[in-house]
PDB file of C-alpha atoms and ligand atoms in Angstrom:
ATOM      1  CA  MET A  12       4.393  -9.707  -0.335  1.00 83.00           C
ATOM      2  CA  ARG A  13       5.700  -6.428   1.117  1.00 93.00           C
ATOM      3  CA  SER A  14       3.513  -4.729   3.706  1.00 97.00           C
ATOM      4  CA  LEU A  15       1.743  -1.663   2.390  1.00 98.00           C
ATOM      5  CA  ILE A  16       1.854   1.289   4.757  1.00 98.00           C
ATOM      6  CA  ILE A  17      -0.248   4.319   3.879  1.00 98.00           C
ATOM      7  CA  ALA A  18       0.286   7.669   5.583  1.00 97.00           C
ATOM      8  CA  ASN A  19      -2.921   9.689   5.522  1.00 98.00           C
ATOM      9  CA  TRP A  20      -1.922  13.235   6.401  1.00 97.00           C
ATOM     10  CA  LYS A  21      -5.578  14.368   6.148  1.00 98.00           C
ATOM     11  CA  CYS A  22      -5.843  18.202   6.206  1.00 98.00           C
ATOM     12  CA  ASN A  23      -2.306  18.660   7.633  1.00 98.00           C
ATOM     13  CA  PRO A  24       0.105  20.379   7.965  1.00 97.00           C
ATOM     14  CA  SER A  25      -1.253  23.856   7.396  1.00 97.00           C
ATOM     15  CA  THR A  26       1.741  25.367   5.568  1.00 96.00           C
ATOM     16  CA  PHE A  27       3.955  24.164   2.747  1.00 94.00           C
ATOM     17  CA  LYS A  28       6.975  24.941   4.896  1.00 95.00           C
ATOM     18  CA  GLU A  29       5.854  22.454   7.542  1.00 96.00           C
ATOM     19  CA  ALA A  30       4.924  19.887   4.897  1.00 94.00           C
ATOM     20  CA  LYS A  31       8.439  20.149   3.453  1.00 93.00           C
ATOM     21  CA  ILE A  32      10.032  19.644   6.870  1.00 94.00           C
ATOM     22  CA  LEU A  33       7.957  16.511   7.489  1.00 94.00           C
ATOM     23  CA  PHE A  34       8.571  15.247   4.009  1.00 92.00           C
ATOM     24  CA  ASN A  35      12.351  15.789   4.143  1.00 91.00           C
ATOM     25  CA  SER A  36      12.585  14.073   7.464  1.00 93.00           C
ATOM     26  CA  LEU A  37      10.751  11.030   6.053  1.00 93.00           C
ATOM     27  CA  LYS A  38      12.903  11.057   2.953  1.00 89.00           C
ATOM     28  CA  LYS A  39      16.061  10.959   5.039  1.00 90.00           C
ATOM     29  CA  ARG A  40      14.855   8.264   7.393  1.00 91.00           C
ATOM     30  CA  LEU A  41      13.253   5.964   4.831  1.00 89.00           C
ATOM     31  CA  LYS A  42      16.199   5.695   2.448  1.00 86.00           C
ATOM     32  CA  LYS A  43      17.109   2.079   3.129  1.00 85.00           C
ATOM     33  CA  ILE A  44      13.600   0.634   3.374  1.00 88.00           C
ATOM     34  CA  ARG A  45      13.241  -2.262   0.940  1.00 88.00           C
ATOM     35  CA  ASN A  46      10.622  -4.615   2.347  1.00 92.00           C
ATOM     36  CA  VAL A  47       7.812  -2.178   3.024  1.00 96.00           C
ATOM     37  CA  GLU A  48       5.887  -0.245   0.402  1.00 96.00           C
ATOM     38  CA  VAL A  49       5.353   3.234   1.825  1.00 95.00           C
ATOM     39  CA  VAL A  50       2.754   5.596   0.378  1.00 96.00           C
ATOM     40  CA  ILE A  51       2.440   9.199   1.526  1.00 95.00           C
ATOM     41  CA  CYS A  52      -0.942  10.875   0.993  1.00 96.00           C
ATOM     42  CA  PRO A  53      -0.552  14.619   1.595  1.00 96.00           C
ATOM     43  CA  PRO A  54      -3.260  17.192   0.839  1.00 96.00           C
ATOM     44  CA  PHE A  55      -3.763  17.818  -2.917  1.00 96.00           C
ATOM     45  CA  VAL A  56      -1.932  21.149  -2.887  1.00 94.00           C
ATOM     46  CA  TYR A  57       1.364  19.584  -1.837  1.00 94.00           C
ATOM     47  CA  LEU A  58       1.242  16.759  -4.365  1.00 91.00           C
ATOM     48  CA  SER A  59       2.482  18.810  -7.291  1.00 86.00           C
ATOM     49  CA  SER A  60       5.717  19.887  -5.640  1.00 83.00           C
ATOM     50  CA  SER A  61       8.729  18.253  -7.255  1.00 67.00           C
ATOM     51  CA  LYS A  62      10.115  17.937  -3.725  1.00 72.00           C
ATOM     52  CA  PHE A  63       7.560  15.213  -3.125  1.00 70.00           C
ATOM     53  CA  GLN A  64       8.626  13.069  -6.063  1.00 73.00           C
ATOM     54  CA  VAL A  65      11.240  10.702  -4.628  1.00 74.00           C
ATOM     55  CA  LEU A  66      12.168   7.079  -4.892  1.00 72.00           C
ATOM     56  CA  SER A  67      11.902   6.066  -1.249  1.00 78.00           C
ATOM     57  CA  PHE A  68       8.110   6.129  -1.261  1.00 88.00           C
ATOM     58  CA  LYS A  69       5.057   6.487  -3.450  1.00 93.00           C
ATOM     59  CA  LEU A  70       2.452   9.190  -3.571  1.00 94.00           C
ATOM     60  CA  GLY A  71      -1.240   8.895  -2.896  1.00 96.00           C
ATOM     61  CA  ALA A  72      -4.217  11.264  -2.827  1.00 97.00           C
ATOM     62  CA  GLN A  73      -6.983  11.348  -0.232  1.00 98.00           C
ATOM     63  CA  ASP A  74      -9.885  11.681  -2.657  1.00 98.00           C
ATOM     64  CA  VAL A  75     -10.720  12.194  -6.321  1.00 98.00           C
ATOM     65  CA  PHE A  76     -13.636  13.234  -8.535  1.00 98.00           C
ATOM     66  CA  TRP A  77     -15.188  10.719 -10.946  1.00 98.00           C
ATOM     67  CA  GLU A  78     -15.246  12.806 -14.142  1.00 98.00           C
ATOM     68  CA  GLU A  79     -12.042  13.446 -16.086  1.00 96.00           C
ATOM     69  CA  ARG A  80     -12.572  17.123 -16.874  1.00 96.00           C
ATOM     70  CA  GLY A  81     -15.255  19.755 -17.296  1.00 98.00           C
ATOM     71  CA  ALA A  82     -17.438  22.171 -15.371  1.00 98.00           C
ATOM     72  CA  PHE A  83     -17.052  20.708 -11.871  1.00 98.00           C
ATOM     73  CA  THR A  84     -15.908  23.562  -9.659  1.00 98.00           C
ATOM     74  CA  GLY A  85     -13.405  22.581  -7.013  1.00 97.00           C
ATOM     75  CA  GLU A  86     -12.891  19.005  -8.190  1.00 98.00           C
ATOM     76  CA  ILE A  87      -9.732  17.096  -9.135  1.00 98.00           C
ATOM     77  CA  SER A  88      -9.697  14.129 -11.518  1.00 98.00           C
ATOM     78  CA  SER A  89      -7.890  10.779 -11.649  1.00 97.00           C
ATOM     79  CA  LYS A  90      -6.140  11.845 -14.846  1.00 96.00           C
ATOM     80  CA  MET A  91      -4.753  14.993 -13.214  1.00 96.00           C
ATOM     81  CA  LEU A  92      -3.461  13.001 -10.267  1.00 96.00           C
ATOM     82  CA  LYS A  93      -1.959  10.317 -12.443  1.00 95.00           C
ATOM     83  CA  ASP A  94      -0.201  12.994 -14.467  1.00 93.00           C
ATOM     84  CA  LEU A  95       1.481  14.201 -11.247  1.00 92.00           C
ATOM     85  CA  GLY A  96       2.854  10.745 -10.487  1.00 92.00           C
ATOM     86  CA  VAL A  97       0.193   9.759  -7.960  1.00 95.00           C
ATOM     87  CA  GLU A  98      -0.263   5.969  -7.788  1.00 96.00           C
ATOM     88  CA  TYR A  99      -2.736   5.443  -4.942  1.00 97.00           C
ATOM     89  CA  ILE A 100      -6.094   6.994  -4.043  1.00 98.00           C
ATOM     90  CA  ILE A 101      -7.885   6.690  -0.709  1.00 98.00           C
ATOM     91  CA  LEU A 102     -11.631   6.441  -1.298  1.00 98.00           C
ATOM     92  CA  GLY A 103     -14.657   6.465   0.959  1.00 98.00           C
ATOM     93  CA  HIS A 104     -12.813   7.451   4.115  1.00 98.00           C
ATOM     94  CA  SER A 105     -15.302   7.692   6.982  1.00 98.00           C
ATOM     95  CA  GLU A 106     -14.492  11.387   7.450  1.00 98.00           C
ATOM     96  CA  ARG A 107     -15.633  11.997   3.883  1.00 98.00           C
ATOM     97  CA  ARG A 108     -18.688   9.809   4.324  1.00 98.00           C
ATOM     98  CA  GLN A 109     -19.704  11.487   7.582  1.00 97.00           C
ATOM     99  CA  ILE A 110     -18.569  15.106   7.253  1.00 98.00           C
ATOM    100  CA  LEU A 111     -18.820  15.589   3.474  1.00 97.00           C
ATOM    101  CA  LYS A 112     -21.874  13.303   3.135  1.00 98.00           C
ATOM    102  CA  GLU A 113     -20.212  11.141   0.509  1.00 98.00           C
ATOM    103  CA  THR A 114     -22.553   8.299  -0.481  1.00 98.00           C
ATOM    104  CA  ASP A 115     -21.857   4.710  -1.567  1.00 98.00           C
ATOM    105  CA  GLU A 116     -23.014   5.690  -5.066  1.00 98.00           C
ATOM    106  CA  MET A 117     -20.434   8.496  -5.233  1.00 98.00           C
ATOM    107  CA  ILE A 118     -17.751   6.129  -3.965  1.00 98.00           C
ATOM    108  CA  ASN A 119     -18.725   3.601  -6.624  1.00 98.00           C
ATOM    109  CA  LYS A 120     -18.271   6.223  -9.364  1.00 98.00           C
ATOM    110  CA  LYS A 121     -14.921   7.269  -7.909  1.00 98.00           C
ATOM    111  CA  ILE A 122     -13.651   3.687  -7.733  1.00 97.00           C
ATOM    112  CA  LYS A 123     -14.619   3.100 -11.347  1.00 97.00           C
ATOM    113  CA  ALA A 124     -12.808   6.282 -12.427  1.00 97.00           C
ATOM    114  CA  THR A 125      -9.612   5.470 -10.521  1.00 97.00           C
ATOM    115  CA  LEU A 126      -9.495   1.829 -11.621  1.00 96.00           C
ATOM    116  CA  ASN A 127     -10.138   2.865 -15.225  1.00 95.00           C
ATOM    117  CA  ASN A 128      -7.086   5.083 -14.945  1.00 95.00           C
ATOM    118  CA  LYS A 129      -5.049   2.201 -13.481  1.00 95.00           C
ATOM    119  CA  LEU A 130      -4.623   3.902 -10.119  1.00 97.00           C
ATOM    120  CA  LYS A 131      -4.527   1.748  -7.009  1.00 98.00           C
ATOM    121  CA  SER A 132      -7.756   2.398  -5.137  1.00 98.00           C
ATOM    122  CA  ILE A 133      -7.969   2.004  -1.370  1.00 98.00           C
ATOM    123  CA  LEU A 134     -11.611   1.573  -0.406  1.00 98.00           C
ATOM    124  CA  CYS A 135     -12.213   2.416   3.268  1.00 98.00           C
ATOM    125  CA  ILE A 136     -15.016   0.644   5.065  1.00 98.00           C
ATOM    126  CA  GLY A 137     -16.003   0.344   8.703  1.00 98.00           C
ATOM    127  CA  GLU A 138     -18.769   0.440  11.240  1.00 98.00           C
ATOM    128  CA  THR A 139     -19.663   3.029  13.873  1.00 97.00           C
ATOM    129  CA  GLU A 140     -19.507   2.313  17.596  1.00 97.00           C
ATOM    130  CA  GLU A 141     -23.288   2.020  17.698  1.00 97.00           C
ATOM    131  CA  GLU A 142     -23.456  -0.419  14.800  1.00 98.00           C
ATOM    132  CA  ARG A 143     -20.782  -2.516  16.448  1.00 97.00           C
ATOM    133  CA  LYS A 144     -22.694  -2.631  19.734  1.00 97.00           C
ATOM    134  CA  GLU A 145     -25.810  -3.720  17.850  1.00 98.00           C
ATOM    135  CA  GLY A 146     -23.843  -6.573  16.277  1.00 97.00           C
ATOM    136  CA  LYS A 147     -24.184  -5.090  12.792  1.00 98.00           C
ATOM    137  CA  THR A 148     -20.497  -4.937  11.821  1.00 98.00           C
ATOM    138  CA  PHE A 149     -20.557  -7.590   9.085  1.00 98.00           C
ATOM    139  CA  GLU A 150     -23.846  -6.361   7.690  1.00 98.00           C
ATOM    140  CA  ILE A 151     -22.376  -2.849   7.351  1.00 98.00           C
ATOM    141  CA  LEU A 152     -19.142  -4.080   5.770  1.00 98.00           C
ATOM    142  CA  LYS A 153     -21.082  -6.232   3.284  1.00 98.00           C
ATOM    143  CA  ASN A 154     -23.372  -3.381   2.344  1.00 98.00           C
ATOM    144  CA  GLN A 155     -20.498  -0.908   1.895  1.00 98.00           C
ATOM    145  CA  ILE A 156     -18.508  -3.345  -0.256  1.00 98.00           C
ATOM    146  CA  GLU A 157     -21.422  -4.426  -2.425  1.00 98.00           C
ATOM    147  CA  LYS A 158     -22.457  -0.844  -3.131  1.00 98.00           C
ATOM    148  CA  ALA A 159     -18.936   0.474  -3.686  1.00 98.00           C
ATOM    149  CA  LEU A 160     -18.125  -2.328  -6.125  1.00 97.00           C
ATOM    150  CA  SER A 161     -21.475  -2.408  -7.885  1.00 97.00           C
ATOM    151  CA  ASN A 162     -21.116  -3.234 -11.620  1.00 95.00           C
ATOM    152  CA  LEU A 163     -17.340  -3.426 -11.467  1.00 94.00           C
ATOM    153  CA  GLN A 164     -15.743  -5.938 -13.813  1.00 90.00           C
ATOM    154  CA  THR A 165     -13.619  -8.675 -12.256  1.00 91.00           C
ATOM    155  CA  TYR A 166     -10.364  -7.824 -14.021  1.00 88.00           C
ATOM    156  CA  LYS A 167     -10.387  -4.289 -12.617  1.00 89.00           C
ATOM    157  CA  LEU A 168     -10.124  -5.564  -9.045  1.00 93.00           C
ATOM    158  CA  ARG A 169      -6.434  -6.198  -9.528  1.00 93.00           C
ATOM    159  CA  ASN A 170      -5.761  -2.636  -8.366  1.00 96.00           C
ATOM    160  CA  LEU A 171      -8.260  -2.602  -5.530  1.00 97.00           C
ATOM    161  CA  ILE A 172      -7.223  -2.590  -1.874  1.00 98.00           C
ATOM    162  CA  ILE A 173      -9.696  -2.596   1.004  1.00 98.00           C
ATOM    163  CA  ALA A 174      -8.982  -0.859   4.309  1.00 98.00           C
ATOM    164  CA  TYR A 175     -10.955  -2.007   7.321  1.00 98.00           C
ATOM    165  CA  GLU A 176     -11.244   1.116   9.442  1.00 98.00           C
ATOM    166  CA  PRO A 177     -13.718   0.806  12.310  1.00 98.00           C
ATOM    167  CA  ILE A 178     -14.956   4.367  12.793  1.00 98.00           C
ATOM    168  CA  TRP A 179     -14.792   4.114  16.590  1.00 98.00           C
ATOM    169  CA  ALA A 180     -11.079   3.329  16.332  1.00 98.00           C
ATOM    170  CA  ILE A 181     -10.124   6.277  14.100  1.00 98.00           C
ATOM    171  CA  GLY A 182      -8.285   8.982  16.010  1.00 96.00           C
ATOM    172  CA  SER A 183      -9.763   7.705  19.273  1.00 97.00           C
ATOM    173  CA  GLY A 184      -6.738   6.012  20.805  1.00 95.00           C
ATOM    174  CA  LYS A 185      -8.921   2.874  21.020  1.00 95.00           C
ATOM    175  CA  PRO A 186      -7.493   0.511  18.415  1.00 95.00           C
ATOM    176  CA  CYS A 187      -9.413  -2.542  17.310  1.00 96.00           C
ATOM    177  CA  GLN A 188      -8.366  -5.851  18.897  1.00 96.00           C
ATOM    178  CA  VAL A 189      -6.001  -7.783  16.671  1.00 97.00           C
ATOM    179  CA  ASN A 190      -8.341 -10.800  16.480  1.00 97.00           C
ATOM    180  CA  GLU A 191     -11.303  -8.551  15.579  1.00 96.00           C
ATOM    181  CA  ALA A 192      -9.308  -6.996  12.723  1.00 97.00           C
ATOM    182  CA  MET A 193      -8.362 -10.481  11.557  1.00 97.00           C
ATOM    183  CA  THR A 194     -11.983 -11.654  11.626  1.00 98.00           C
ATOM    184  CA  ALA A 195     -13.043  -8.608   9.610  1.00 98.00           C
ATOM    185  CA  ALA A 196     -10.281  -9.225   7.045  1.00 98.00           C
ATOM    186  CA  LEU A 197     -11.337 -12.867   6.643  1.00 97.00           C
ATOM    187  CA  PHE A 198     -14.954 -11.812   6.246  1.00 98.00           C
ATOM    188  CA  ILE A 199     -13.974  -9.313   3.517  1.00 98.00           C
ATOM    189  CA  LYS A 200     -11.903 -11.907   1.661  1.00 98.00           C
ATOM    190  CA  LYS A 201     -14.756 -14.422   1.795  1.00 98.00           C
ATOM    191  CA  LEU A 202     -17.235 -11.843   0.553  1.00 98.00           C
ATOM    192  CA  ILE A 203     -14.982 -10.897  -2.371  1.00 97.00           C
ATOM    193  CA  SER A 204     -14.544 -14.600  -3.210  1.00 97.00           C
ATOM    194  CA  HIS A 205     -18.307 -14.950  -3.216  1.00 97.00           C
ATOM    195  CA  LEU A 206     -18.918 -11.788  -5.283  1.00 96.00           C
ATOM    196  CA  TYR A 207     -16.091 -12.454  -7.760  1.00 95.00           C
ATOM    197  CA  ASN A 208     -13.946 -15.557  -7.403  1.00 95.00           C
ATOM    198  CA  GLN A 209     -11.653 -17.293  -4.942  1.00 96.00           C
ATOM    199  CA  LYS A 210      -8.467 -16.197  -6.629  1.00 95.00           C
ATOM    200  CA  ILE A 211      -9.381 -12.526  -6.208  1.00 95.00           C
ATOM    201  CA  GLY A 212     -10.704 -13.134  -2.699  1.00 96.00           C
ATOM    202  CA  ARG A 213      -7.402 -14.670  -1.699  1.00 95.00           C
ATOM    203  CA  SER A 214      -5.170 -12.096  -3.363  1.00 95.00           C
ATOM    204  CA  ILE A 215      -6.986  -8.857  -2.529  1.00 97.00           C
ATOM    205  CA  ARG A 216      -4.967  -6.788  -0.076  1.00 98.00           C
ATOM    206  CA  ILE A 217      -6.659  -5.846   3.199  1.00 98.00           C
ATOM    207  CA  LEU A 218      -5.317  -3.067   5.404  1.00 98.00           C
ATOM    208  CA  TYR A 219      -6.196  -2.088   8.950  1.00 98.00           C
ATOM    209  CA  GLY A 220      -6.606   1.532  10.059  1.00 98.00           C
ATOM    210  CA  GLY A 221      -7.590   3.167  13.347  1.00 98.00           C
ATOM    211  CA  SER A 222      -5.290   4.352  16.148  1.00 98.00           C
ATOM    212  CA  VAL A 223      -2.271   2.488  14.807  1.00 98.00           C
ATOM    213  CA  ASN A 224       0.953   3.346  16.637  1.00 97.00           C
ATOM    214  CA  SER A 225       4.450   1.949  17.041  1.00 97.00           C
ATOM    215  CA  LEU A 226       3.320  -0.308  19.905  1.00 97.00           C
ATOM    216  CA  ASN A 227       0.491  -2.068  18.091  1.00 97.00           C
ATOM    217  CA  ALA A 228       1.419  -1.842  14.375  1.00 98.00           C
ATOM    218  CA  SER A 229       3.405  -5.054  14.038  1.00 97.00           C
ATOM    219  CA  ASN A 230       0.667  -7.100  15.780  1.00 97.00           C
ATOM    220  CA  TYR A 231      -1.737  -6.353  12.941  1.00 97.00           C
ATOM    221  CA  ILE A 232       0.808  -7.496  10.372  1.00 97.00           C
ATOM    222  CA  ARG A 233       2.377 -10.449  12.182  1.00 96.00           C
ATOM    223  CA  GLU A 234      -0.571 -11.793  14.185  1.00 96.00           C
ATOM    224  CA  ALA A 235      -3.640 -10.649  12.259  1.00 95.00           C
ATOM    225  CA  LYS A 236      -1.841 -11.146   8.911  1.00 95.00           C
ATOM    226  CA  MET A 237      -3.121  -7.840   7.542  1.00 97.00           C
ATOM    227  CA  ASP A 238      -1.437  -6.799   4.277  1.00 98.00           C
ATOM    228  CA  GLY A 239      -0.746  -3.326   5.561  1.00 98.00           C
ATOM    229  CA  LEU A 240      -1.874  -0.341   7.590  1.00 98.00           C
ATOM    230  CA  LEU A 241      -3.553   3.012   7.023  1.00 98.00           C
ATOM    231  CA  ILE A 242      -2.097   5.466   9.492  1.00 98.00           C
ATOM    232  CA  GLY A 243      -3.520   8.909  10.264  1.00 98.00           C
ATOM    233  CA  GLY A 244      -2.354  10.826  13.339  1.00 97.00           C
ATOM    234  CA  VAL A 245       0.950   9.001  13.831  1.00 98.00           C
ATOM    235  CA  SER A 246       1.955   9.553  10.193  1.00 98.00           C
ATOM    236  CA  LEU A 247       2.471  13.237  11.020  1.00 98.00           C
ATOM    237  CA  ASN A 248       5.183  12.322  13.498  1.00 97.00           C
ATOM    238  CA  SER A 249       8.087  11.234  11.347  1.00 96.00           C
ATOM    239  CA  LYS A 250       9.998   9.547  14.169  1.00 96.00           C
ATOM    240  CA  GLU A 251       7.047   7.376  15.223  1.00 97.00           C
ATOM    241  CA  PHE A 252       5.984   6.668  11.666  1.00 97.00           C
ATOM    242  CA  VAL A 253       9.474   5.578  10.659  1.00 96.00           C
ATOM    243  CA  LYS A 254       9.699   3.423  13.788  1.00 97.00           C
ATOM    244  CA  ILE A 255       6.672   1.483  12.504  1.00 97.00           C
ATOM    245  CA  ILE A 256       8.173   1.086   9.046  1.00 97.00           C
ATOM    246  CA  LYS A 257      11.473  -0.136  10.472  1.00 96.00           C
ATOM    247  CA  GLN A 258       9.722  -2.745  12.621  1.00 96.00           C
ATOM    248  CA  LEU A 259       8.136  -4.155   9.484  1.00 95.00           C
ATOM    249  CA  ASN A 260      11.112  -3.852   7.167  1.00 92.00           C
TER     250      ASN A 260
HETATM  251  P1  LIG B 314      -5.733   7.424  12.922  1.00 74.61           P
HETATM  252  O1  LIG B 314      -6.493   7.604  11.526  1.00 74.61           O
HETATM  253  O2  LIG B 314      -4.506   6.604  12.634  1.00 74.61           O
HETATM  254  O3  LIG B 314      -5.429   8.823  13.356  1.00 74.61           O
HETATM  255  O4  LIG B 314      -6.666   6.723  13.834  1.00 74.61           O
HETATM  256  C1  LIG B 314      -6.622   6.557  10.636  1.00 74.61           C
HETATM  257  C2  LIG B 314      -7.390   6.996   9.429  1.00 74.61           C
HETATM  258  O5  LIG B 314      -8.244   7.885   9.523  1.00 74.61           O
HETATM  259  O6  LIG B 314      -7.159   6.465   8.339  1.00 74.61           O
END
């Protein structure tokens, strides 16, 4: 299967002009990529530009609301995103959990809404530095997965992807050891097999995210056998980001 590389632009860049420059540079450099599935997740406001609808990569959003329409000031629904050509949604990112106080229950509702709309949902999970030191990593991952997937029918998991993103590794320049990422991925697969069935456990795609760069990216894919990567900071640097894609192509 092709590696799945997600660019999470977060709340960047701050003008449409800069977003277009970054986007055009990616478009030019990613033309001949065949063996990597690239997904660009810009801020909502840039998603609707026709400039962003190209063949060389897919579009993703960084969040979504669980209702389809109605009196929910400031929110954006799965249907609206799907209508724009968005195929992937990042859900439960630790920045949303910590800064915006998003709960597991909210994430569960969001996952149900995106999967009902046949969008590919990327559930982010991961432990804090403190939890890791206390040896609670697996307990945290289990709890986050069980709550996020609560009451979700088996057949809907086809479009679910899980990103292991240790919080201490995000934007810190301290990436997770390759063998630690691999152990976490195996744990997640086993848990999904236990909660659903072995076939789903084996086929569910697991990504790694947290201080990925062009020096460590291929280790996660080739050594840790991750199915892809979720890249924040480096995805804003088109040269570095494309370097990663080319290594994996
Ligand atoms: P980073 O972010 O690559 O800047 O560490 C990853 C993420 O937040 O998904």
